[in-house]
mmCIF file with all atom_site columns, C-alpha atoms and ligand atoms in Angstrom:
data_model
loop_
_atom_site.group_PDB
_atom_site.id
_atom_site.type_symbol
_atom_site.label_atom_id
_atom_site.label_alt_id
_atom_site.label_comp_id
_atom_site.label_asym_id
_atom_site.label_entity_id
_atom_site.label_seq_id
_atom_site.pdbx_PDB_ins_code
_atom_site.Cartn_x
_atom_site.Cartn_y
_atom_site.Cartn_z
_atom_site.occupancy
_atom_site.B_iso_or_equiv
_atom_site.pdbx_formal_charge
_atom_site.auth_seq_id
_atom_site.auth_comp_id
_atom_site.auth_asym_id
_atom_site.auth_atom_id
_atom_site.pdbx_PDB_model_num
ATOM   1   C  CA  . MET A 1 1   ? 0.246   -0.128  -0.021 1.00 0.00 ? 1   MET A CA  1
ATOM   2   C  CA  . THR A 1 2   ? 1.446   3.204   -0.829 1.00 0.00 ? 2   THR A CA  1
ATOM   3   C  CA  . ASP A 1 3   ? 0.959   6.451   1.490  1.00 0.00 ? 3   ASP A CA  1
ATOM   4   C  CA  . SER A 1 4   ? -1.054  8.676   -0.987 1.00 0.00 ? 4   SER A CA  1
ATOM   5   C  CA  . PRO A 1 5   ? -3.266  10.407  1.242  1.00 0.00 ? 5   PRO A CA  1
ATOM   6   C  CA  . SER A 1 6   ? -6.549  8.729   -1.034 1.00 0.00 ? 6   SER A CA  1
ATOM   7   C  CA  . ASN A 1 7   ? -5.685  6.249   1.341  1.00 0.00 ? 7   ASN A CA  1
ATOM   8   C  CA  . ARG A 1 8   ? -5.106  7.619   4.596  1.00 0.00 ? 8   ARG A CA  1
ATOM   9   C  CA  . ASP A 1 9   ? -8.413  6.354   6.105  1.00 0.00 ? 9   ASP A CA  1
ATOM   10  C  CA  . ALA A 1 10  ? -7.396  2.826   4.491  1.00 0.00 ? 10  ALA A CA  1
ATOM   11  C  CA  . THR A 1 11  ? -8.862  -0.436  7.047  1.00 0.00 ? 11  THR A CA  1
ATOM   12  C  CA  . GLU A 1 12  ? -8.357  -3.786  6.174  1.00 0.00 ? 12  GLU A CA  1
ATOM   13  C  CA  . PRO A 1 13  ? -10.653 -6.174  7.130  1.00 0.00 ? 13  PRO A CA  1
ATOM   14  C  CA  . ASP A 1 14  ? -8.718  -9.684  7.848  1.00 0.00 ? 14  ASP A CA  1
ATOM   15  C  CA  . CYS A 1 15  ? -5.987  -7.452  10.127 1.00 0.00 ? 15  CYS A CA  1
ATOM   16  C  CA  . LEU A 1 16  ? -5.169  -8.073  13.211 1.00 0.00 ? 16  LEU A CA  1
ATOM   17  C  CA  . PHE A 1 17  ? -4.393  -4.326  14.443 1.00 0.00 ? 17  PHE A CA  1
ATOM   18  C  CA  . CYS A 1 18  ? -7.023  -2.808  12.328 1.00 0.00 ? 18  CYS A CA  1
ATOM   19  C  CA  . GLN A 1 19  ? -9.393  -4.886  14.276 1.00 0.00 ? 19  GLN A CA  1
ATOM   20  C  CA  . ILE A 1 20  ? -7.791  -3.838  17.589 1.00 0.00 ? 20  ILE A CA  1
ATOM   21  C  CA  . ALA A 1 21  ? -7.930  0.235   16.220 1.00 0.00 ? 21  ALA A CA  1
ATOM   22  C  CA  . SER A 1 22  ? -11.633 0.320   15.175 1.00 0.00 ? 22  SER A CA  1
ATOM   23  C  CA  . GLY A 1 23  ? -12.633 -2.083  18.451 1.00 0.00 ? 23  GLY A CA  1
ATOM   24  C  CA  . ARG A 1 24  ? -14.218 -5.165  16.790 1.00 0.00 ? 24  ARG A CA  1
ATOM   25  C  CA  . LEU A 1 25  ? -11.234 -7.388  18.106 1.00 0.00 ? 25  LEU A CA  1
ATOM   26  C  CA  . PRO A 1 26  ? -10.279 -6.511  22.171 1.00 0.00 ? 26  PRO A CA  1
ATOM   27  C  CA  . ALA A 1 27  ? -6.457  -5.223  23.558 1.00 0.00 ? 27  ALA A CA  1
ATOM   28  C  CA  . LYS A 1 28  ? -5.430  -4.059  26.366 1.00 0.00 ? 28  LYS A CA  1
ATOM   29  C  CA  . LEU A 1 29  ? -6.667  -0.381  24.957 1.00 0.00 ? 29  LEU A CA  1
ATOM   30  C  CA  . ILE A 1 30  ? -4.244  1.989   27.372 1.00 0.00 ? 30  ILE A CA  1
ATOM   31  C  CA  . TRP A 1 31  ? -4.378  5.122   24.710 1.00 0.00 ? 31  TRP A CA  1
ATOM   32  C  CA  . SER A 1 32  ? -5.536  6.721   21.879 1.00 0.00 ? 32  SER A CA  1
ATOM   33  C  CA  . ASP A 1 33  ? -6.172  9.918   19.238 1.00 0.00 ? 33  ASP A CA  1
ATOM   34  C  CA  . ASP A 1 34  ? -7.840  10.370  16.276 1.00 0.00 ? 34  ASP A CA  1
ATOM   35  C  CA  . GLN A 1 35  ? -4.410  9.110   14.718 1.00 0.00 ? 35  GLN A CA  1
ATOM   36  C  CA  . ALA A 1 36  ? -3.127  6.048   17.081 1.00 0.00 ? 36  ALA A CA  1
ATOM   37  C  CA  . VAL A 1 37  ? -3.630  3.500   19.163 1.00 0.00 ? 37  VAL A CA  1
ATOM   38  C  CA  . ALA A 1 38  ? -2.051  2.142   22.221 1.00 0.00 ? 38  ALA A CA  1
ATOM   39  C  CA  . PHE A 1 39  ? -2.075  -1.240  23.822 1.00 0.00 ? 39  PHE A CA  1
ATOM   40  C  CA  . LEU A 1 40  ? -0.085  -3.836  25.275 1.00 0.00 ? 40  LEU A CA  1
ATOM   41  C  CA  . ASP A 1 41  ? 1.570   -6.767  23.775 1.00 0.00 ? 41  ASP A CA  1
ATOM   42  C  CA  . ILE A 1 42  ? -0.220  -9.945  24.410 1.00 0.00 ? 42  ILE A CA  1
ATOM   43  C  CA  . ASN A 1 43  ? 3.211   -11.425 24.584 1.00 0.00 ? 43  ASN A CA  1
ATOM   44  C  CA  . PRO A 1 44  ? 4.850   -8.583  26.902 1.00 0.00 ? 44  PRO A CA  1
ATOM   45  C  CA  . TRP A 1 45  ? 9.535   -9.406  26.663 1.00 0.00 ? 45  TRP A CA  1
ATOM   46  C  CA  . HIS A 1 46  ? 8.876   -6.380  29.925 1.00 0.00 ? 46  HIS A CA  1
ATOM   47  C  CA  . ARG A 1 47  ? 5.868   -5.970  32.029 1.00 0.00 ? 47  ARG A CA  1
ATOM   48  C  CA  . GLY A 1 48  ? 4.395   -2.998  30.372 1.00 0.00 ? 48  GLY A CA  1
ATOM   49  C  CA  . HIS A 1 49  ? 5.571   -4.037  26.460 1.00 0.00 ? 49  HIS A CA  1
ATOM   50  C  CA  . SER A 1 50  ? 3.135   -1.887  24.778 1.00 0.00 ? 50  SER A CA  1
ATOM   51  C  CA  . LEU A 1 51  ? 2.277   -0.838  20.745 1.00 0.00 ? 51  LEU A CA  1
ATOM   52  C  CA  . VAL A 1 52  ? 1.988   2.176   18.788 1.00 0.00 ? 52  VAL A CA  1
ATOM   53  C  CA  . ILE A 1 53  ? -0.224  1.142   15.828 1.00 0.00 ? 53  ILE A CA  1
ATOM   54  C  CA  . PRO A 1 54  ? -1.313  4.017   13.268 1.00 0.00 ? 54  PRO A CA  1
ATOM   55  C  CA  . ARG A 1 55  ? -5.415  3.543   13.175 1.00 0.00 ? 55  ARG A CA  1
ATOM   56  C  CA  . ARG A 1 56  ? -4.915  3.294   9.237  1.00 0.00 ? 56  ARG A CA  1
ATOM   57  C  CA  . HIS A 1 57  ? -3.705  0.513   7.769  1.00 0.00 ? 57  HIS A CA  1
ATOM   58  C  CA  . LEU A 1 58  ? -0.078  0.662   6.357  1.00 0.00 ? 58  LEU A CA  1
ATOM   59  C  CA  . GLY A 1 59  ? 2.202   -2.452  5.708  1.00 0.00 ? 59  GLY A CA  1
ATOM   60  C  CA  . ASP A 1 60  ? 5.317   -1.292  7.640  1.00 0.00 ? 60  ASP A CA  1
ATOM   61  C  CA  . GLY A 1 61  ? 6.590   2.346   8.487  1.00 0.00 ? 61  GLY A CA  1
ATOM   62  C  CA  . ALA A 1 62  ? 9.407   2.211   6.149  1.00 0.00 ? 62  ALA A CA  1
ATOM   63  C  CA  . ALA A 1 63  ? 8.586   4.250   3.399  1.00 0.00 ? 63  ALA A CA  1
ATOM   64  C  CA  . SER A 1 64  ? 6.409   6.593   4.805  1.00 0.00 ? 64  SER A CA  1
ATOM   65  C  CA  . PRO A 1 65  ? 6.849   9.419   7.031  1.00 0.00 ? 65  PRO A CA  1
ATOM   66  C  CA  . GLN A 1 66  ? 3.655   10.167  8.050  1.00 0.00 ? 66  GLN A CA  1
ATOM   67  C  CA  . ALA A 1 67  ? 2.985   7.224   9.342  1.00 0.00 ? 67  ALA A CA  1
ATOM   68  C  CA  . TRP A 1 68  ? 6.096   7.789   11.826 1.00 0.00 ? 68  TRP A CA  1
ATOM   69  C  CA  . HIS A 1 69  ? 3.753   11.638  12.424 1.00 0.00 ? 69  HIS A CA  1
ATOM   70  C  CA  . GLU A 1 70  ? 1.111   9.798   13.624 1.00 0.00 ? 70  GLU A CA  1
ATOM   71  C  CA  . VAL A 1 71  ? 2.444   7.484   15.861 1.00 0.00 ? 71  VAL A CA  1
ATOM   72  C  CA  . ALA A 1 72  ? 4.928   9.729   17.129 1.00 0.00 ? 72  ALA A CA  1
ATOM   73  C  CA  . ALA A 1 73  ? 2.827   11.883  20.515 1.00 0.00 ? 73  ALA A CA  1
ATOM   74  C  CA  . GLY A 1 74  ? 1.515   8.168   21.250 1.00 0.00 ? 74  GLY A CA  1
ATOM   75  C  CA  . LEU A 1 75  ? 5.663   7.240   21.318 1.00 0.00 ? 75  LEU A CA  1
ATOM   76  C  CA  . THR A 1 76  ? 6.015   9.925   24.016 1.00 0.00 ? 76  THR A CA  1
ATOM   77  C  CA  . ALA A 1 77  ? 3.002   9.448   26.004 1.00 0.00 ? 77  ALA A CA  1
ATOM   78  C  CA  . VAL A 1 78  ? 2.931   6.335   26.389 1.00 0.00 ? 78  VAL A CA  1
ATOM   79  C  CA  . ALA A 1 79  ? 6.823   6.519   27.224 1.00 0.00 ? 79  ALA A CA  1
ATOM   80  C  CA  . GLU A 1 80  ? 6.426   8.820   29.832 1.00 0.00 ? 80  GLU A CA  1
ATOM   81  C  CA  . ARG A 1 81  ? 4.086   7.292   31.891 1.00 0.00 ? 81  ARG A CA  1
ATOM   82  C  CA  . MET A 1 82  ? 5.779   3.893   31.972 1.00 0.00 ? 82  MET A CA  1
ATOM   83  C  CA  . LYS A 1 83  ? 8.373   5.527   33.978 1.00 0.00 ? 83  LYS A CA  1
ATOM   84  C  CA  . ASN A 1 84  ? 6.129   8.350   36.337 1.00 0.00 ? 84  ASN A CA  1
ATOM   85  C  CA  . HIS A 1 85  ? 3.496   4.937   36.731 1.00 0.00 ? 85  HIS A CA  1
ATOM   86  C  CA  . LEU A 1 86  ? 5.535   1.418   36.090 1.00 0.00 ? 86  LEU A CA  1
ATOM   87  C  CA  . GLY A 1 87  ? 8.711   2.946   37.524 1.00 0.00 ? 87  GLY A CA  1
ATOM   88  C  CA  . ALA A 1 88  ? 10.893  2.526   34.059 1.00 0.00 ? 88  ALA A CA  1
ATOM   89  C  CA  . SER A 1 89  ? 14.475  3.588   33.819 1.00 0.00 ? 89  SER A CA  1
ATOM   90  C  CA  . GLY A 1 90  ? 14.739  3.427   30.416 1.00 0.00 ? 90  GLY A CA  1
ATOM   91  C  CA  . ILE A 1 91  ? 12.723  2.867   26.940 1.00 0.00 ? 91  ILE A CA  1
ATOM   92  C  CA  . ASN A 1 92  ? 13.263  0.838   23.950 1.00 0.00 ? 92  ASN A CA  1
ATOM   93  C  CA  . TYR A 1 93  ? 12.212  1.792   20.415 1.00 0.00 ? 93  TYR A CA  1
ATOM   94  C  CA  . LEU A 1 94  ? 11.251  -0.704  17.972 1.00 0.00 ? 94  LEU A CA  1
ATOM   95  C  CA  . SER A 1 95  ? 10.691  -1.126  14.643 1.00 0.00 ? 95  SER A CA  1
ATOM   96  C  CA  . ASN A 1 96  ? 10.092  -4.778  12.166 1.00 0.00 ? 96  ASN A CA  1
ATOM   97  C  CA  . ALA A 1 97  ? 9.663   -3.442  9.020  1.00 0.00 ? 97  ALA A CA  1
ATOM   98  C  CA  . GLY A 1 98  ? 9.433   -6.635  6.832  1.00 0.00 ? 98  GLY A CA  1
ATOM   99  C  CA  . ALA A 1 99  ? 9.506   -10.869 7.499  1.00 0.00 ? 99  ALA A CA  1
ATOM   100 C  CA  . ALA A 1 100 ? 12.857  -11.035 7.158  1.00 0.00 ? 100 ALA A CA  1
ATOM   101 C  CA  . ALA A 1 101 ? 13.287  -8.613  9.841  1.00 0.00 ? 101 ALA A CA  1
ATOM   102 C  CA  . GLY A 1 102 ? 10.931  -10.967 12.356 1.00 0.00 ? 102 GLY A CA  1
ATOM   103 C  CA  . GLN A 1 103 ? 7.704   -8.491  11.202 1.00 0.00 ? 103 GLN A CA  1
ATOM   104 C  CA  . GLU A 1 104 ? 5.213   -10.576 11.994 1.00 0.00 ? 104 GLU A CA  1
ATOM   105 C  CA  . VAL A 1 105 ? 1.891   -8.764  12.653 1.00 0.00 ? 105 VAL A CA  1
ATOM   106 C  CA  . PHE A 1 106 ? 2.060   -6.267  9.263  1.00 0.00 ? 106 PHE A CA  1
ATOM   107 C  CA  . HIS A 1 107 ? 0.228   -3.422  10.514 1.00 0.00 ? 107 HIS A CA  1
ATOM   108 C  CA  . PHE A 1 108 ? 3.108   -0.651  10.830 1.00 0.00 ? 108 PHE A CA  1
ATOM   109 C  CA  . HIS A 1 109 ? 3.532   -1.196  14.683 1.00 0.00 ? 109 HIS A CA  1
ATOM   110 C  CA  . VAL A 1 110 ? 6.651   0.474   17.272 1.00 0.00 ? 110 VAL A CA  1
ATOM   111 C  CA  . HIS A 1 111 ? 6.913   -1.852  19.765 1.00 0.00 ? 111 HIS A CA  1
ATOM   112 C  CA  . VAL A 1 112 ? 7.271   1.071   23.243 1.00 0.00 ? 112 VAL A CA  1
ATOM   113 C  CA  . ILE A 1 113 ? 9.267   -1.491  25.574 1.00 0.00 ? 113 ILE A CA  1
ATOM   114 C  CA  . PRO A 1 114 ? 9.924   -0.434  29.137 1.00 0.00 ? 114 PRO A CA  1
ATOM   115 C  CA  . ARG A 1 115 ? 13.166  -0.831  31.188 1.00 0.00 ? 115 ARG A CA  1
ATOM   116 C  CA  . TYR A 1 116 ? 14.386  -1.378  34.451 1.00 0.00 ? 116 TYR A CA  1
ATOM   117 C  CA  . ASP A 1 117 ? 17.286  -1.122  36.404 1.00 0.00 ? 117 ASP A CA  1
ATOM   118 C  CA  . ASP A 1 118 ? 16.869  -5.015  37.395 1.00 0.00 ? 118 ASP A CA  1
ATOM   119 C  CA  . GLN A 1 119 ? 16.977  -6.561  33.860 1.00 0.00 ? 119 GLN A CA  1
ATOM   120 C  CA  . PRO A 1 120 ? 19.401  -4.021  32.203 1.00 0.00 ? 120 PRO A CA  1
ATOM   121 C  CA  . GLY A 1 121 ? 21.401  -3.777  28.290 1.00 0.00 ? 121 GLY A CA  1
ATOM   122 C  CA  . MET A 1 122 ? 20.554  -4.906  25.307 1.00 0.00 ? 122 MET A CA  1
ATOM   123 C  CA  . ALA A 1 123 ? 21.293  -8.598  25.360 1.00 0.00 ? 123 ALA A CA  1
ATOM   124 C  CA  . ARG A 1 124 ? 17.708  -8.557  27.257 1.00 0.00 ? 124 ARG A CA  1
ATOM   125 C  CA  . LEU A 1 125 ? 16.021  -6.835  25.449 1.00 0.00 ? 125 LEU A CA  1
ATOM   126 C  CA  . MET A 1 126 ? 13.910  -9.990  24.071 1.00 0.00 ? 126 MET A CA  1
ATOM   127 C  CA  . SER A 1 127 ? 13.900  -12.031 27.476 1.00 0.00 ? 127 SER A CA  1
ATOM   128 C  CA  . ARG A 1 128 ? 10.316  -12.647 28.190 1.00 0.00 ? 128 ARG A CA  1
ATOM   129 C  CA  . ASP A 1 129 ? 9.101   -12.926 31.284 1.00 0.00 ? 129 ASP A CA  1
ATOM   130 C  CA  . PRO A 1 130 ? 6.106   -14.788 32.397 1.00 0.00 ? 130 PRO A CA  1
ATOM   131 C  CA  . ALA A 1 131 ? 5.332   -12.231 35.629 1.00 0.00 ? 131 ALA A CA  1
ATOM   132 C  CA  . ALA A 1 132 ? 5.512   -9.454  32.520 1.00 0.00 ? 132 ALA A CA  1
ATOM   133 C  CA  . ALA A 1 133 ? 2.690   -11.377 31.491 1.00 0.00 ? 133 ALA A CA  1
ATOM   134 C  CA  . GLN A 1 134 ? -0.110  -10.712 34.331 1.00 0.00 ? 134 GLN A CA  1
ATOM   135 C  CA  . ASP A 1 135 ? -2.508  -8.555  36.324 1.00 0.00 ? 135 ASP A CA  1
ATOM   136 C  CA  . LEU A 1 136 ? -2.859  -6.781  32.759 1.00 0.00 ? 136 LEU A CA  1
ATOM   137 C  CA  . ASP A 1 137 ? -5.948  -5.103  33.381 1.00 0.00 ? 137 ASP A CA  1
ATOM   138 C  CA  . ALA A 1 138 ? -4.409  -3.987  36.119 1.00 0.00 ? 138 ALA A CA  1
ATOM   139 C  CA  . LEU A 1 139 ? -1.160  -2.617  34.309 1.00 0.00 ? 139 LEU A CA  1
ATOM   140 C  CA  . ALA A 1 140 ? -3.507  -1.532  31.904 1.00 0.00 ? 140 ALA A CA  1
ATOM   141 C  CA  . ALA A 1 141 ? -5.382  0.538   34.016 1.00 0.00 ? 141 ALA A CA  1
ATOM   142 C  CA  . SER A 1 142 ? -2.247  2.072   35.393 1.00 0.00 ? 142 SER A CA  1
ATOM   143 C  CA  . LEU A 1 143 ? -0.785  3.364   32.124 1.00 0.00 ? 143 LEU A CA  1
ATOM   144 C  CA  . ALA A 1 144 ? -4.321  4.223   30.646 1.00 0.00 ? 144 ALA A CA  1
ATOM   145 C  CA  . ASP A 1 145 ? -3.965  8.013   32.707 1.00 0.00 ? 145 ASP A CA  1
HETATM 146 P  P1  . LIG B 2 .   ? 5.880   -7.830  15.053 1.00 0.00 ? 201 LIG B P1  1
HETATM 147 O  O1  . LIG B 2 .   ? 7.119   -9.285  15.081 1.00 0.00 ? 201 LIG B O1  1
HETATM 148 O  O2  . LIG B 2 .   ? 5.691   -7.720  13.630 1.00 0.00 ? 201 LIG B O2  1
HETATM 149 O  O3  . LIG B 2 .   ? 7.548   -6.713  15.157 1.00 0.00 ? 201 LIG B O3  1
HETATM 150 O  O4  . LIG B 2 .   ? 5.184   -8.024  16.585 1.00 0.00 ? 201 LIG B O4  1
HETATM 151 C  C1  . LIG B 2 .   ? 4.162   -8.524  16.585 1.00 0.00 ? 201 LIG B C1  1
HETATM 152 C  C2  . LIG B 2 .   ? 3.545   -8.184  18.578 1.00 0.00 ? 201 LIG B C2  1
HETATM 153 O  O5  . LIG B 2 .   ? 2.083   -8.206  18.180 1.00 0.00 ? 201 LIG B O5  1
HETATM 154 C  C3  . LIG B 2 .   ? 4.604   -8.959  18.987 1.00 0.00 ? 201 LIG B C3  1
HETATM 155 O  O6  . LIG B 2 .   ? 5.156   -8.961  19.610 1.00 0.00 ? 201 LIG B O6  1
HETATM 156 C  C4  . LIG B 2 .   ? 3.209   -9.916  19.300 1.00 0.00 ? 201 LIG B C4  1
HETATM 157 O  O7  . LIG B 2 .   ? 3.025   -10.396 21.556 1.00 0.00 ? 201 LIG B O7  1
HETATM 158 C  C5  . LIG B 2 .   ? 1.705   -9.059  19.059 1.00 0.00 ? 201 LIG B C5  1
HETATM 159 N  N1  . LIG B 2 .   ? 0.754   -9.505  18.725 1.00 0.00 ? 201 LIG B N1  1
HETATM 160 C  C6  . LIG B 2 .   ? 0.295   -10.370 18.049 1.00 0.00 ? 201 LIG B C6  1
HETATM 161 N  N2  . LIG B 2 .   ? -1.137  -10.133 18.133 1.00 0.00 ? 201 LIG B N2  1
HETATM 162 C  C7  . LIG B 2 .   ? -1.638  -9.615  19.422 1.00 0.00 ? 201 LIG B C7  1
HETATM 163 C  C8  . LIG B 2 .   ? -2.889  -9.700  19.639 1.00 0.00 ? 201 LIG B C8  1
HETATM 164 O  O8  . LIG B 2 .   ? -3.920  -9.809  18.972 1.00 0.00 ? 201 LIG B O8  1
HETATM 165 N  N3  . LIG B 2 .   ? -2.860  -8.332  20.419 1.00 0.00 ? 201 LIG B N3  1
HETATM 166 C  C9  . LIG B 2 .   ? -2.259  -8.503  21.620 1.00 0.00 ? 201 LIG B C9  1
HETATM 167 N  N4  . LIG B 2 .   ? -2.390  -6.723  22.131 1.00 0.00 ? 201 LIG B N4  1
HETATM 168 N  N5  . LIG B 2 .   ? -1.020  -8.052  20.885 1.00 0.00 ? 201 LIG B N5  1
HETATM 169 C  C10 . LIG B 2 .   ? -0.268  -9.168  19.648 1.00 0.00 ? 201 LIG B C10 1
HETATM 170 ZN ZN1 . LIG B 2 .   ? -4.058  -3.217  8.796  1.00 0.00 ? 202 LIG B ZN1 1
#
């Protein structure tokens, strides 16, 4: 899909993240504006691991400066809440573009990953923590304002 203004509002009926953005599928929403939505990742690497996505469908952000503008407010708002409400002391931003890069859901998304002092460093970025997947309702509530 290209980035022309004519398809800025396009959604794909079968796309998982289009369905989350439109409310047709449930997710632990933590932030939204008219252009983007943020929600908890279902399989978190660290407590509070979230995704920020544009409301419109776009496969990835590699060729679209506009798409990054659409998610920018969410990227900063969510990171601030992770620091203020979860005690995160660092943030990783990650966006996989293309299957070779590990992308599995082909609707542009940016991982916002809060990092804590007890598991520092890049080598620990993708270490799955079962505790991070617990109490997602409470976690979403604490990140939602
Ligand atoms: P990718 O590898 O495409 O960058 O990452 C996709 C992310 O989406 C993964 O971290 C995965 O856990 C997350 N994910 C996949 N399906 C769902 C879902 O139905 N709900 C939520 N909240 N996250 C999902
Ligand atoms: Zn989509």
